[in-house]
Amino acid sequence: MRIIRKSWTDPGLLLATLPLTAIMAFFFLIPLVMTALLSFQGTQYYRLIWTWSSDTWVDVFTHWHYWSIIIRTLTMALICVVLCVLISLPVSYAMVHRVRSLENHITILIVFAFLTDAVLKTFGWVLFLDRTGVMNGALSALGFGPQATDILFTPVATMLGMVYNLLPYTIFCIYLSMKRIDRDLMLAAYDAGASRFRTFWEITLPLARPGIFAGAILVFVLALGVFLEPKVMGGGTSPMAAELIRQTFETRVNWPLGAALTLVIIVIGTATLAVAGLAAHRATKAAAESTE
Amino acid sequence: MTRYRTEGVIAGVILYGSVAAVLIFFYVPIFTLIVFSFSESRFLSFPIEGFSIKWYFALFASREFWPALGNSAILAGVSTTIATTLGTGGAIAWMRWRFRFQRSFQIVSFAPLLFPQLLLGVAMLLWFSVLGGWFDFSPALWTAIIGHIVYITPFALIIIAVQVHGFDDTLEDAARDAGATNWQVFREITLPLIWPGVMSAAIFAFLLSWGNFYVTYSLAGTARTLPTFVFSGIAVGSSPVYPALATVTFVPALLLLGLADWFRRRAAKRQMGAWKDT
């Protein structure tokens, strides 16, 4: 395919890019700038006051309470990333190499589950895990005590919900990158006497690294903003950042504080992306040099 | 040789086992909802006591269900149309053209994808409140539509970009040589060629918008869609109406996914046909 150079006077280019750019600038970039500006305002009697002060930021950095929630959010997000990647590796590998005749059907099954309304699925988990739910009902029918599991409304349930809702992202990223790997490389490794595990470790895993990276980053960023899972499955007992931010806006009606906390999360997310992007860039560069 | 064999067995167990486990995992809550929707009792406890479809009637008789369904349909319909149109133009500009500030354009049109949705919603809500103060309006369904467009367009753009990537441009040149204008080339040649990608982007966008909770929750004001209706319902107390609603909403998703698969197969067949012809 030929790449065409276009100048900004070209009507086709203007038609294709300007409306999109305008919408993103007006409803995405300006709100972000707005949020930053708002964090420097004050609040009194539930009303916003336009004063330029850094009181809110002092407040944010001196209250351990906010940071304990932010640290919990980060920890949960990191655990979620590790679990998602660990589960996705064998699943994607099997989808590419083992169940090839069923590959499309499995993809469709996962996509369907993924695209079903998240609120309803989370509610489905509550019904499944509840004391009187499916899990305990089935287990007691098999003769395991009246209440075999009781993890609902604990952080474990929150984590289960997060992995459930975010797993498809890592599966698809890793699946797509594994699918692109040249099979001949693996066959060559087998011919040279390498075992399956060694081939996986030394050929498949390094070559699938871009997909693993992309999936992990996507899951991390999305996990920073989860609201539904801690609320519905965690029972609101150990709130995460999104719940804190929502409460600050809706219950405490403290917009500057809410804006500041939103920014903290956005900065953490963006910083992670930047560091990961840099690391990925270095890794590909190093790999390119080593093959030369 | 035995070492290889045991290794093969272990690998097989891990691989097949993980696929089976993940599929079961994905369908646990979905089947739970379907089972409970046919419960006789009003309490959601297992094993269910009797079979009935009365909760479906209760759902259809509910006064809040129909407006929520209507709002969901309007929201998903309008934002899908706009997001897919914008995404088509954006994808062509991403993949086929080179222009100044292309990098900035790519970042701006892609960035919302990497944002936690609730934070995206909150930031937009702040902006709409300021605008609302200036122009005297309050958040309603149309502000949610704008939110959905910002959130969904990057997804649509990427799906179409994949289709644009394998594009054969000799047909375009032929049409241009035959004297077609740029617009005619786009309408008669380019669009039909990337149409499968556009359609799957539209279906994906529709489903994303239809099931979206976070953005709608922040931006729709008092207007309820199906996900926010369910959320406020289960916050008050659970009732078998919600499993029934879940089962009802699986139907359009299933149909759309079948449609998407049909488009994909047809496109694949066409590509095979094109190869055979050459």
PDB file of C-alpha atoms in Angstrom, chain A residues 1-6 8 12-13 15-17 19-21 23-32 34-35 38 87 90-91 93-95 98-99 104-106 108-121 123-125 127-128 130 132-134 137-138 160 163-164 167-169 171 193-197 217-218 221-222 224-229 231-232 242-243 245-246 249-250 255 259 262 265-266 273, chain B residues 3-4 7-8 10-12 14-16 18-19 22-23 25-30 32-33 36 44-47 82 86 89-90 93 95-101 105 108-109 111-116 118-120 122-124 126-131 146 149-151 153-155 157 164-165 167 169 173 183 204 207-208 211 213-214 217 226-227 230-231 234 238-239 242-243 245-246 249-250 253-254 257 261 264-265:
ATOM      1  CA  MET A   1       0.000   0.000   0.000  1.00  0.00           C
ATOM      2  CA  ARG A   2       1.243   3.446  -0.924  1.00  0.00           C
ATOM      3  CA  ILE A   3       1.450   6.142   1.746  1.00  0.00           C
ATOM      4  CA  ILE A   4       0.148   9.456   0.449  1.00  0.00           C
ATOM      5  CA  ARG A   5       1.556  12.794   1.623  1.00  0.00           C
ATOM      6  CA  LYS A   6      -1.126  15.330   2.360  1.00  0.00           C
ATOM      7  CA  TRP A   8      -3.333  20.685   5.508  1.00  0.00           C
ATOM      8  CA  GLY A  12     -10.107  15.200   2.283  1.00  0.00           C
ATOM      9  CA  LEU A  13      -7.631  15.461   5.122  1.00  0.00           C
ATOM     10  CA  LEU A  15     -12.830  16.242   6.486  1.00  0.00           C
ATOM     11  CA  ALA A  16     -11.225  13.099   7.917  1.00  0.00           C
ATOM     12  CA  THR A  17      -9.345  14.634  10.827  1.00  0.00           C
ATOM     13  CA  PRO A  19     -14.214  16.892  13.307  1.00  0.00           C
ATOM     14  CA  LEU A  20     -12.511  14.132  15.293  1.00  0.00           C
ATOM     15  CA  THR A  21      -9.744  16.441  16.503  1.00  0.00           C
ATOM     16  CA  ILE A  23     -14.394  16.718  19.482  1.00  0.00           C
ATOM     17  CA  MET A  24     -11.373  15.253  21.255  1.00  0.00           C
ATOM     18  CA  ALA A  25      -9.914  18.710  21.935  1.00  0.00           C
ATOM     19  CA  PHE A  26     -13.158  20.197  23.171  1.00  0.00           C
ATOM     20  CA  PHE A  27     -14.459  17.259  25.197  1.00  0.00           C
ATOM     21  CA  PHE A  28     -11.288  15.457  26.206  1.00  0.00           C
ATOM     22  CA  LEU A  29      -8.317  17.854  26.372  1.00  0.00           C
ATOM     23  CA  ILE A  30     -10.206  20.861  27.757  1.00  0.00           C
ATOM     24  CA  PRO A  31     -11.845  18.763  30.527  1.00  0.00           C
ATOM     25  CA  LEU A  32      -8.379  17.557  31.554  1.00  0.00           C
ATOM     26  CA  MET A  34     -10.237  22.115  33.552  1.00  0.00           C
ATOM     27  CA  THR A  35      -9.660  19.405  36.131  1.00  0.00           C
ATOM     28  CA  LEU A  38     -10.167  23.264  39.387  1.00  0.00           C
ATOM     29  CA  ILE A  87      -3.815 -16.760  33.246  1.00  0.00           C
ATOM     30  CA  PRO A  90      -1.392 -20.607  28.671  1.00  0.00           C
ATOM     31  CA  VAL A  91      -4.831 -19.670  27.306  1.00  0.00           C
ATOM     32  CA  TYR A  93      -0.762 -20.265  23.704  1.00  0.00           C
ATOM     33  CA  ALA A  94      -3.402 -22.976  23.581  1.00  0.00           C
ATOM     34  CA  MET A  95      -5.639 -20.859  21.327  1.00  0.00           C
ATOM     35  CA  ARG A  98      -3.599 -26.442  20.389  1.00  0.00           C
ATOM     36  CA  VAL A  99      -7.249 -25.833  19.685  1.00  0.00           C
ATOM     37  CA  ASN A 104     -12.765 -18.842  16.131  1.00  0.00           C
ATOM     38  CA  HIS A 105     -15.479 -20.328  18.318  1.00  0.00           C
ATOM     39  CA  ILE A 106     -13.457 -19.741  21.470  1.00  0.00           C
ATOM     40  CA  ILE A 108     -16.430 -15.526  19.836  1.00  0.00           C
ATOM     41  CA  LEU A 109     -17.345 -17.069  23.202  1.00  0.00           C
ATOM     42  CA  ILE A 110     -14.836 -14.815  24.960  1.00  0.00           C
ATOM     43  CA  VAL A 111     -15.919 -11.715  23.025  1.00  0.00           C
ATOM     44  CA  PHE A 112     -19.559 -12.361  23.869  1.00  0.00           C
ATOM     45  CA  ALA A 113     -18.810 -12.746  27.566  1.00  0.00           C
ATOM     46  CA  PHE A 114     -16.639  -9.645  27.413  1.00  0.00           C
ATOM     47  CA  LEU A 115     -19.240  -7.461  25.738  1.00  0.00           C
ATOM     48  CA  THR A 116     -22.095  -8.430  28.029  1.00  0.00           C
ATOM     49  CA  ASP A 117     -23.068  -5.613  30.369  1.00  0.00           C
ATOM     50  CA  ALA A 118     -20.484  -5.453  33.193  1.00  0.00           C
ATOM     51  CA  VAL A 119     -23.044  -4.398  35.822  1.00  0.00           C
ATOM     52  CA  LEU A 120     -25.139  -7.475  35.143  1.00  0.00           C
ATOM     53  CA  LYS A 121     -22.146  -9.836  35.138  1.00  0.00           C
ATOM     54  CA  PHE A 123     -24.383  -8.880  39.859  1.00  0.00           C
ATOM     55  CA  GLY A 124     -24.302 -12.452  38.518  1.00  0.00           C
ATOM     56  CA  TRP A 125     -21.126 -13.056  40.525  1.00  0.00           C
ATOM     57  CA  LEU A 127     -25.656 -14.242  43.130  1.00  0.00           C
ATOM     58  CA  PHE A 128     -23.131 -17.003  42.536  1.00  0.00           C
ATOM     59  CA  ASP A 130     -23.634 -15.235  48.028  1.00  0.00           C
ATOM     60  CA  THR A 132     -27.406 -18.533  49.751  1.00  0.00           C
ATOM     61  CA  GLY A 133     -26.017 -18.489  46.232  1.00  0.00           C
ATOM     62  CA  VAL A 134     -25.232 -21.085  43.602  1.00  0.00           C
ATOM     63  CA  GLY A 137     -26.054 -24.350  47.268  1.00  0.00           C
ATOM     64  CA  ALA A 138     -24.135 -26.732  45.019  1.00  0.00           C
ATOM     65  CA  LEU A 160     -12.160 -11.857  41.370  1.00  0.00           C
ATOM     66  CA  VAL A 163      -9.743 -10.201  36.954  1.00  0.00           C
ATOM     67  CA  TYR A 164     -13.056 -11.295  35.451  1.00  0.00           C
ATOM     68  CA  LEU A 167      -8.859 -10.643  31.664  1.00  0.00           C
ATOM     69  CA  PRO A 168     -10.132 -10.399  28.057  1.00  0.00           C
ATOM     70  CA  TYR A 169      -7.774  -7.460  27.416  1.00  0.00           C
ATOM     71  CA  ILE A 171      -5.929 -12.573  26.512  1.00  0.00           C
ATOM     72  CA  GLY A 193      16.492 -30.732  20.824  1.00  0.00           C
ATOM     73  CA  ALA A 194      14.899 -28.064  23.015  1.00  0.00           C
ATOM     74  CA  SER A 195      12.028 -29.219  25.203  1.00  0.00           C
ATOM     75  CA  ARG A 196       8.563 -27.667  24.927  1.00  0.00           C
ATOM     76  CA  PHE A 197       9.021 -25.651  28.085  1.00  0.00           C
ATOM     77  CA  ILE A 217      -0.480  -1.742  30.670  1.00  0.00           C
ATOM     78  CA  LEU A 218      -4.082  -1.679  29.494  1.00  0.00           C
ATOM     79  CA  VAL A 221      -4.651   1.615  33.725  1.00  0.00           C
ATOM     80  CA  LEU A 222      -8.186   0.236  33.652  1.00  0.00           C
ATOM     81  CA  LEU A 224      -6.805   1.990  38.571  1.00  0.00           C
ATOM     82  CA  GLY A 225     -10.298   3.252  37.769  1.00  0.00           C
ATOM     83  CA  VAL A 226     -12.513   0.333  38.795  1.00  0.00           C
ATOM     84  CA  PHE A 227     -15.592   1.352  40.707  1.00  0.00           C
ATOM     85  CA  LEU A 228     -18.192  -1.338  40.174  1.00  0.00           C
ATOM     86  CA  GLU A 229     -16.237  -4.320  41.536  1.00  0.00           C
ATOM     87  CA  LYS A 231     -18.730  -1.433  45.340  1.00  0.00           C
ATOM     88  CA  VAL A 232     -20.872  -4.390  44.297  1.00  0.00           C
ATOM     89  CA  ALA A 242     -12.669   5.651  42.042  1.00  0.00           C
ATOM     90  CA  GLU A 243     -15.085   5.298  44.951  1.00  0.00           C
ATOM     91  CA  ILE A 245     -13.277  10.306  44.030  1.00  0.00           C
ATOM     92  CA  ARG A 246     -16.981   9.725  43.485  1.00  0.00           C
ATOM     93  CA  PHE A 249     -17.682  14.842  44.289  1.00  0.00           C
ATOM     94  CA  GLU A 250     -21.135  13.592  45.194  1.00  0.00           C
ATOM     95  CA  TRP A 255     -14.893  19.587  43.682  1.00  0.00           C
ATOM     96  CA  ALA A 259     -10.263  17.097  40.871  1.00  0.00           C
ATOM     97  CA  THR A 262      -8.509  12.499  39.897  1.00  0.00           C
ATOM     98  CA  ILE A 265      -4.636   8.846  39.603  1.00  0.00           C
ATOM     99  CA  ILE A 266      -4.236  10.199  36.056  1.00  0.00           C
ATOM    100  CA  LEU A 273       2.564   4.288  30.663  1.00  0.00           C
TER     101      LEU A 273
ATOM    102  CA  ARG B   3      10.736 -37.295  29.630  1.00  0.00           C
ATOM    103  CA  TYR B   4       9.251 -35.799  26.471  1.00  0.00           C
ATOM    104  CA  GLU B   7       6.290 -33.151  29.492  1.00  0.00           C
ATOM    105  CA  GLY B   8       3.766 -33.383  26.678  1.00  0.00           C
ATOM    106  CA  ILE B  10       1.756 -31.864  31.547  1.00  0.00           C
ATOM    107  CA  ALA B  11       1.695 -29.256  28.762  1.00  0.00           C
ATOM    108  CA  GLY B  12      -1.544 -30.706  27.415  1.00  0.00           C
ATOM    109  CA  ILE B  14      -2.130 -27.042  31.451  1.00  0.00           C
ATOM    110  CA  LEU B  15      -3.136 -25.802  28.000  1.00  0.00           C
ATOM    111  CA  TYR B  16      -6.476 -27.537  27.493  1.00  0.00           C
ATOM    112  CA  SER B  18      -6.626 -23.389  31.130  1.00  0.00           C
ATOM    113  CA  VAL B  19      -8.841 -22.814  28.101  1.00  0.00           C
ATOM    114  CA  VAL B  22     -11.281 -19.676  31.510  1.00  0.00           C
ATOM    115  CA  LEU B  23     -14.381 -20.397  29.417  1.00  0.00           C
ATOM    116  CA  PHE B  25     -14.985 -18.740  34.485  1.00  0.00           C
ATOM    117  CA  PHE B  26     -16.354 -16.320  31.878  1.00  0.00           C
ATOM    118  CA  TYR B  27     -19.760 -17.985  31.815  1.00  0.00           C
ATOM    119  CA  VAL B  28     -20.303 -18.552  35.552  1.00  0.00           C
ATOM    120  CA  PRO B  29     -22.115 -15.249  36.229  1.00  0.00           C
ATOM    121  CA  ILE B  30     -23.932 -15.352  32.888  1.00  0.00           C
ATOM    122  CA  THR B  32     -26.155 -17.862  37.139  1.00  0.00           C
ATOM    123  CA  LEU B  33     -28.239 -14.928  35.890  1.00  0.00           C
ATOM    124  CA  PHE B  36     -32.191 -17.152  38.501  1.00  0.00           C
ATOM    125  CA  LEU B  44     -32.520 -15.112  44.963  1.00  0.00           C
ATOM    126  CA  SER B  45     -31.325 -18.222  46.764  1.00  0.00           C
ATOM    127  CA  PHE B  46     -30.094 -21.489  45.307  1.00  0.00           C
ATOM    128  CA  PRO B  47     -31.321 -24.119  44.580  1.00  0.00           C
ATOM    129  CA  ILE B  82     -21.059   9.284  14.918  1.00  0.00           C
ATOM    130  CA  LEU B  86     -15.324   9.735  12.792  1.00  0.00           C
ATOM    131  CA  GLY B  89     -11.968   9.169   8.569  1.00  0.00           C
ATOM    132  CA  GLY B  90      -9.490   8.884  11.402  1.00  0.00           C
ATOM    133  CA  ALA B  93      -5.704   9.454   8.044  1.00  0.00           C
ATOM    134  CA  MET B  95      -2.841   4.519   8.050  1.00  0.00           C
ATOM    135  CA  ARG B  96      -2.745   5.876   4.510  1.00  0.00           C
ATOM    136  CA  TRP B  97      -1.664   9.476   4.741  1.00  0.00           C
ATOM    137  CA  ARG B  98       1.323  11.383   6.020  1.00  0.00           C
ATOM    138  CA  PHE B  99       0.826  14.945   7.142  1.00  0.00           C
ATOM    139  CA  ARG B 100       2.203  17.498   9.546  1.00  0.00           C
ATOM    140  CA  PHE B 101       1.184  17.003  13.168  1.00  0.00           C
ATOM    141  CA  PHE B 105      -3.439  13.718  15.796  1.00  0.00           C
ATOM    142  CA  VAL B 108      -5.275  12.935  20.636  1.00  0.00           C
ATOM    143  CA  SER B 109      -7.519  10.458  18.836  1.00  0.00           C
ATOM    144  CA  ALA B 111      -5.624   8.789  24.305  1.00  0.00           C
ATOM    145  CA  PRO B 112      -9.192   8.378  25.663  1.00  0.00           C
ATOM    146  CA  LEU B 113      -8.778   4.608  25.264  1.00  0.00           C
ATOM    147  CA  LEU B 114      -6.063   4.604  27.914  1.00  0.00           C
ATOM    148  CA  PHE B 115      -8.112   6.503  30.464  1.00  0.00           C
ATOM    149  CA  PRO B 116     -10.035   4.935  33.293  1.00  0.00           C
ATOM    150  CA  LEU B 118     -14.911   6.802  35.471  1.00  0.00           C
ATOM    151  CA  LEU B 119     -12.171   9.459  35.531  1.00  0.00           C
ATOM    152  CA  LEU B 120     -12.937  10.327  31.910  1.00  0.00           C
ATOM    153  CA  VAL B 122     -15.695  12.820  36.001  1.00  0.00           C
ATOM    154  CA  ALA B 123     -13.416  15.167  34.044  1.00  0.00           C
ATOM    155  CA  MET B 124     -16.085  15.617  31.362  1.00  0.00           C
ATOM    156  CA  LEU B 126     -16.754  19.029  35.485  1.00  0.00           C
ATOM    157  CA  TRP B 127     -16.474  20.629  32.065  1.00  0.00           C
ATOM    158  CA  PHE B 128     -20.176  20.148  31.313  1.00  0.00           C
ATOM    159  CA  SER B 129     -21.046  21.718  34.665  1.00  0.00           C
ATOM    160  CA  VAL B 130     -18.987  24.781  33.770  1.00  0.00           C
ATOM    161  CA  LEU B 131     -20.546  24.920  30.292  1.00  0.00           C
ATOM    162  CA  ILE B 146     -20.856  13.087  23.690  1.00  0.00           C
ATOM    163  CA  ILE B 149     -18.433   9.304  21.340  1.00  0.00           C
ATOM    164  CA  VAL B 150     -15.168  10.345  23.034  1.00  0.00           C
ATOM    165  CA  TYR B 151     -14.850   6.946  24.679  1.00  0.00           C
ATOM    166  CA  THR B 153     -14.311   6.455  18.703  1.00  0.00           C
ATOM    167  CA  PRO B 154     -10.742   5.209  19.456  1.00  0.00           C
ATOM    168  CA  PHE B 155     -12.020   1.603  19.532  1.00  0.00           C
ATOM    169  CA  LEU B 157     -10.770   3.761  14.728  1.00  0.00           C
ATOM    170  CA  VAL B 164      -7.391  -0.254   6.008  1.00  0.00           C
ATOM    171  CA  HIS B 165      -3.978  -1.790   6.636  1.00  0.00           C
ATOM    172  CA  PHE B 167      -5.792  -2.241   1.491  1.00  0.00           C
ATOM    173  CA  ASP B 169      -5.045   0.741  -3.815  1.00  0.00           C
ATOM    174  CA  ASP B 173      -5.863   4.431  -9.160  1.00  0.00           C
ATOM    175  CA  TRP B 183     -15.403  11.802  -3.561  1.00  0.00           C
ATOM    176  CA  PHE B 204     -18.388  -3.386  18.466  1.00  0.00           C
ATOM    177  CA  LEU B 207     -22.143  -3.175  22.130  1.00  0.00           C
ATOM    178  CA  LEU B 208     -19.606  -1.051  24.025  1.00  0.00           C
ATOM    179  CA  GLY B 211     -23.281  -2.042  28.021  1.00  0.00           C
ATOM    180  CA  PHE B 213     -21.870   1.922  32.816  1.00  0.00           C
ATOM    181  CA  TYR B 214     -19.123   4.276  33.990  1.00  0.00           C
ATOM    182  CA  TYR B 217     -23.327   6.975  35.194  1.00  0.00           C
ATOM    183  CA  LEU B 226     -30.259  -0.197  31.228  1.00  0.00           C
ATOM    184  CA  PRO B 227     -26.879  -0.504  33.030  1.00  0.00           C
ATOM    185  CA  VAL B 230     -29.695  -2.146  37.023  1.00  0.00           C
ATOM    186  CA  PHE B 231     -27.035  -0.514  39.186  1.00  0.00           C
ATOM    187  CA  ILE B 234     -29.333  -3.776  42.875  1.00  0.00           C
ATOM    188  CA  SER B 238     -31.970  -7.618  44.558  1.00  0.00           C
ATOM    189  CA  SER B 239     -35.009  -9.002  42.795  1.00  0.00           C
ATOM    190  CA  TYR B 242     -32.666  -8.089  37.167  1.00  0.00           C
ATOM    191  CA  PRO B 243     -31.624 -11.609  36.143  1.00  0.00           C
ATOM    192  CA  LEU B 245     -33.410  -8.235  32.359  1.00  0.00           C
ATOM    193  CA  ALA B 246     -29.914  -9.692  31.953  1.00  0.00           C
ATOM    194  CA  THR B 249     -30.237  -8.217  26.979  1.00  0.00           C
ATOM    195  CA  PHE B 250     -28.178 -11.258  25.992  1.00  0.00           C
ATOM    196  CA  ALA B 253     -25.790  -9.058  21.872  1.00  0.00           C
ATOM    197  CA  LEU B 254     -25.920 -12.617  20.559  1.00  0.00           C
ATOM    198  CA  LEU B 257     -22.184 -11.008  17.387  1.00  0.00           C
ATOM    199  CA  ASP B 261     -19.106 -13.237  12.505  1.00  0.00           C
ATOM    200  CA  ARG B 264     -16.062 -11.616   8.894  1.00  0.00           C
ATOM    201  CA  ARG B 265     -16.635 -14.911   7.099  1.00  0.00           C
TER     202      ARG B 265
END
